[in-house]
Amino acid sequence: MDLLISILRILVEVAGLALLGQGALYLLAGARRDDNVIYQLLRLIASPPVRAMRAALPRAISDRHVPVVTFFVLMWAWLGLAFLRHAL
């Protein structure tokens, strides 16, 4: 069980860090971010949780805000898995 929680925590951490890096490149690269190879790689890594969050959120929330919401959900999931691992 500990191994499964650790694997889930690592997957959540990788997706969260990809979103964080994507956000940093959004600020640094500006409008030319889509030409950046690293930005495209980070977007590829972060796209599954962002797509899942888009499907779970109501349409009233803009597509532009979905990655931010996804990051905070992943952060809470990461913390929850850490507490669960510690409890076991």
PDB file of C-alpha atoms in Angstrom:
ATOM      1  CA  MET A   1       0.000   0.000   0.000  1.00  0.00           C
ATOM      2  CA  ASP A   2       2.871   2.334   0.816  1.00  0.00           C
ATOM      3  CA  LEU A   3       4.344   1.781  -2.641  1.00  0.00           C
ATOM      4  CA  LEU A   4       1.030   2.599  -4.342  1.00  0.00           C
ATOM      5  CA  ILE A   5       0.663   5.826  -2.368  1.00  0.00           C
ATOM      6  CA  SER A   6       4.260   6.768  -3.194  1.00  0.00           C
ATOM      7  CA  ILE A   7       3.715   6.159  -6.905  1.00  0.00           C
ATOM      8  CA  LEU A   8       0.501   8.210  -6.911  1.00  0.00           C
ATOM      9  CA  ARG A   9       2.256  10.992  -5.019  1.00  0.00           C
ATOM     10  CA  ILE A  10       5.111  11.069  -7.528  1.00  0.00           C
ATOM     11  CA  LEU A  11       2.694  11.213 -10.468  1.00  0.00           C
ATOM     12  CA  VAL A  12       0.790  14.073  -8.852  1.00  0.00           C
ATOM     13  CA  GLU A  13       4.065  15.841  -8.092  1.00  0.00           C
ATOM     14  CA  VAL A  14       5.315  15.548 -11.678  1.00  0.00           C
ATOM     15  CA  ALA A  15       2.049  16.914 -13.071  1.00  0.00           C
ATOM     16  CA  GLY A  16       2.046  19.762 -10.552  1.00  0.00           C
ATOM     17  CA  LEU A  17       5.637  20.702 -11.279  1.00  0.00           C
ATOM     18  CA  ALA A  18       4.920  20.597 -15.010  1.00  0.00           C
ATOM     19  CA  LEU A  19       2.061  23.049 -14.479  1.00  0.00           C
ATOM     20  CA  LEU A  20       4.286  25.248 -12.320  1.00  0.00           C
ATOM     21  CA  GLY A  21       7.009  25.263 -14.988  1.00  0.00           C
ATOM     22  CA  GLN A  22       4.437  25.959 -17.655  1.00  0.00           C
ATOM     23  CA  GLY A  23       3.227  28.946 -15.665  1.00  0.00           C
ATOM     24  CA  ALA A  24       6.766  30.276 -15.263  1.00  0.00           C
ATOM     25  CA  LEU A  25       7.392  29.969 -18.998  1.00  0.00           C
ATOM     26  CA  TYR A  26       4.060  31.665 -19.650  1.00  0.00           C
ATOM     27  CA  LEU A  27       5.377  34.679 -17.770  1.00  0.00           C
ATOM     28  CA  LEU A  28       8.857  34.576 -19.308  1.00  0.00           C
ATOM     29  CA  ALA A  29       8.102  33.762 -22.933  1.00  0.00           C
ATOM     30  CA  GLY A  30       4.863  35.714 -23.306  1.00  0.00           C
ATOM     31  CA  ALA A  31       3.128  35.384 -26.666  1.00  0.00           C
ATOM     32  CA  ARG A  32       5.935  33.270 -28.141  1.00  0.00           C
ATOM     33  CA  ARG A  33       5.495  30.496 -25.588  1.00  0.00           C
ATOM     34  CA  ASP A  34       3.886  28.160 -28.136  1.00  0.00           C
ATOM     35  CA  ASP A  35       7.135  28.159 -30.129  1.00  0.00           C
ATOM     36  CA  ASN A  36       9.119  27.052 -27.074  1.00  0.00           C
ATOM     37  CA  VAL A  37       9.951  23.324 -27.080  1.00  0.00           C
ATOM     38  CA  ILE A  38      10.164  23.120 -23.289  1.00  0.00           C
ATOM     39  CA  TYR A  39       6.741  24.755 -22.950  1.00  0.00           C
ATOM     40  CA  GLN A  40       5.297  22.205 -25.388  1.00  0.00           C
ATOM     41  CA  LEU A  41       6.872  19.344 -23.403  1.00  0.00           C
ATOM     42  CA  LEU A  42       5.482  20.662 -20.121  1.00  0.00           C
ATOM     43  CA  ARG A  43       2.063  21.112 -21.728  1.00  0.00           C
ATOM     44  CA  LEU A  44       2.204  17.503 -22.948  1.00  0.00           C
ATOM     45  CA  ILE A  45       3.019  16.246 -19.448  1.00  0.00           C
ATOM     46  CA  ALA A  46       0.342  18.357 -17.769  1.00  0.00           C
ATOM     47  CA  SER A  47      -2.412  17.829 -20.334  1.00  0.00           C
ATOM     48  CA  PRO A  48      -4.048  14.656 -18.870  1.00  0.00           C
ATOM     49  CA  PRO A  49      -4.910  16.204 -15.486  1.00  0.00           C
ATOM     50  CA  VAL A  50      -5.939  19.491 -17.139  1.00  0.00           C
ATOM     51  CA  ARG A  51      -8.281  17.653 -19.532  1.00  0.00           C
ATOM     52  CA  ALA A  52      -9.748  15.657 -16.635  1.00  0.00           C
ATOM     53  CA  MET A  53     -10.291  18.836 -14.653  1.00  0.00           C
ATOM     54  CA  ARG A  54     -11.905  20.532 -17.667  1.00  0.00           C
ATOM     55  CA  ALA A  55     -14.360  17.640 -17.879  1.00  0.00           C
ATOM     56  CA  ALA A  56     -15.140  17.885 -14.151  1.00  0.00           C
ATOM     57  CA  LEU A  57     -15.572  21.668 -13.995  1.00  0.00           C
ATOM     58  CA  PRO A  58     -18.669  23.528 -15.134  1.00  0.00           C
ATOM     59  CA  ARG A  59     -18.546  25.407 -18.447  1.00  0.00           C
ATOM     60  CA  ALA A  60     -18.881  28.723 -16.594  1.00  0.00           C
ATOM     61  CA  ILE A  61     -15.194  28.476 -15.685  1.00  0.00           C
ATOM     62  CA  SER A  62     -12.998  29.801 -18.468  1.00  0.00           C
ATOM     63  CA  ASP A  63     -10.526  27.477 -20.203  1.00  0.00           C
ATOM     64  CA  ARG A  64      -7.834  29.947 -19.251  1.00  0.00           C
ATOM     65  CA  HIS A  65      -8.383  29.270 -15.530  1.00  0.00           C
ATOM     66  CA  VAL A  66      -8.527  25.477 -15.710  1.00  0.00           C
ATOM     67  CA  PRO A  67      -4.727  24.943 -15.365  1.00  0.00           C
ATOM     68  CA  VAL A  68      -4.679  27.124 -12.237  1.00  0.00           C
ATOM     69  CA  VAL A  69      -7.543  25.167 -10.672  1.00  0.00           C
ATOM     70  CA  THR A  70      -5.826  21.932 -11.691  1.00  0.00           C
ATOM     71  CA  PHE A  71      -2.598  23.016  -9.999  1.00  0.00           C
ATOM     72  CA  PHE A  72      -4.387  23.719  -6.711  1.00  0.00           C
ATOM     73  CA  VAL A  73      -6.306  20.426  -6.854  1.00  0.00           C
ATOM     74  CA  LEU A  74      -3.029  18.588  -7.494  1.00  0.00           C
ATOM     75  CA  MET A  75      -1.402  20.432  -4.610  1.00  0.00           C
ATOM     76  CA  TRP A  76      -4.188  19.343  -2.250  1.00  0.00           C
ATOM     77  CA  ALA A  77      -4.022  15.782  -3.597  1.00  0.00           C
ATOM     78  CA  TRP A  78      -0.263  15.737  -3.023  1.00  0.00           C
ATOM     79  CA  LEU A  79      -0.707  16.940   0.561  1.00  0.00           C
ATOM     80  CA  GLY A  80      -3.529  14.456   1.146  1.00  0.00           C
ATOM     81  CA  LEU A  81      -1.403  11.578  -0.107  1.00  0.00           C
ATOM     82  CA  ALA A  82       1.444  12.720   2.148  1.00  0.00           C
ATOM     83  CA  PHE A  83      -0.836  12.685   5.195  1.00  0.00           C
ATOM     84  CA  LEU A  84      -2.279   9.318   4.165  1.00  0.00           C
ATOM     85  CA  ARG A  85       1.197   7.848   3.770  1.00  0.00           C
ATOM     86  CA  HIS A  86       2.217   9.211   7.158  1.00  0.00           C
ATOM     87  CA  ALA A  87      -0.941   7.796   8.770  1.00  0.00           C
ATOM     88  CA  LEU A  88      -0.241   4.332   7.403  1.00  0.00           C
TER      89      LEU A  88
END
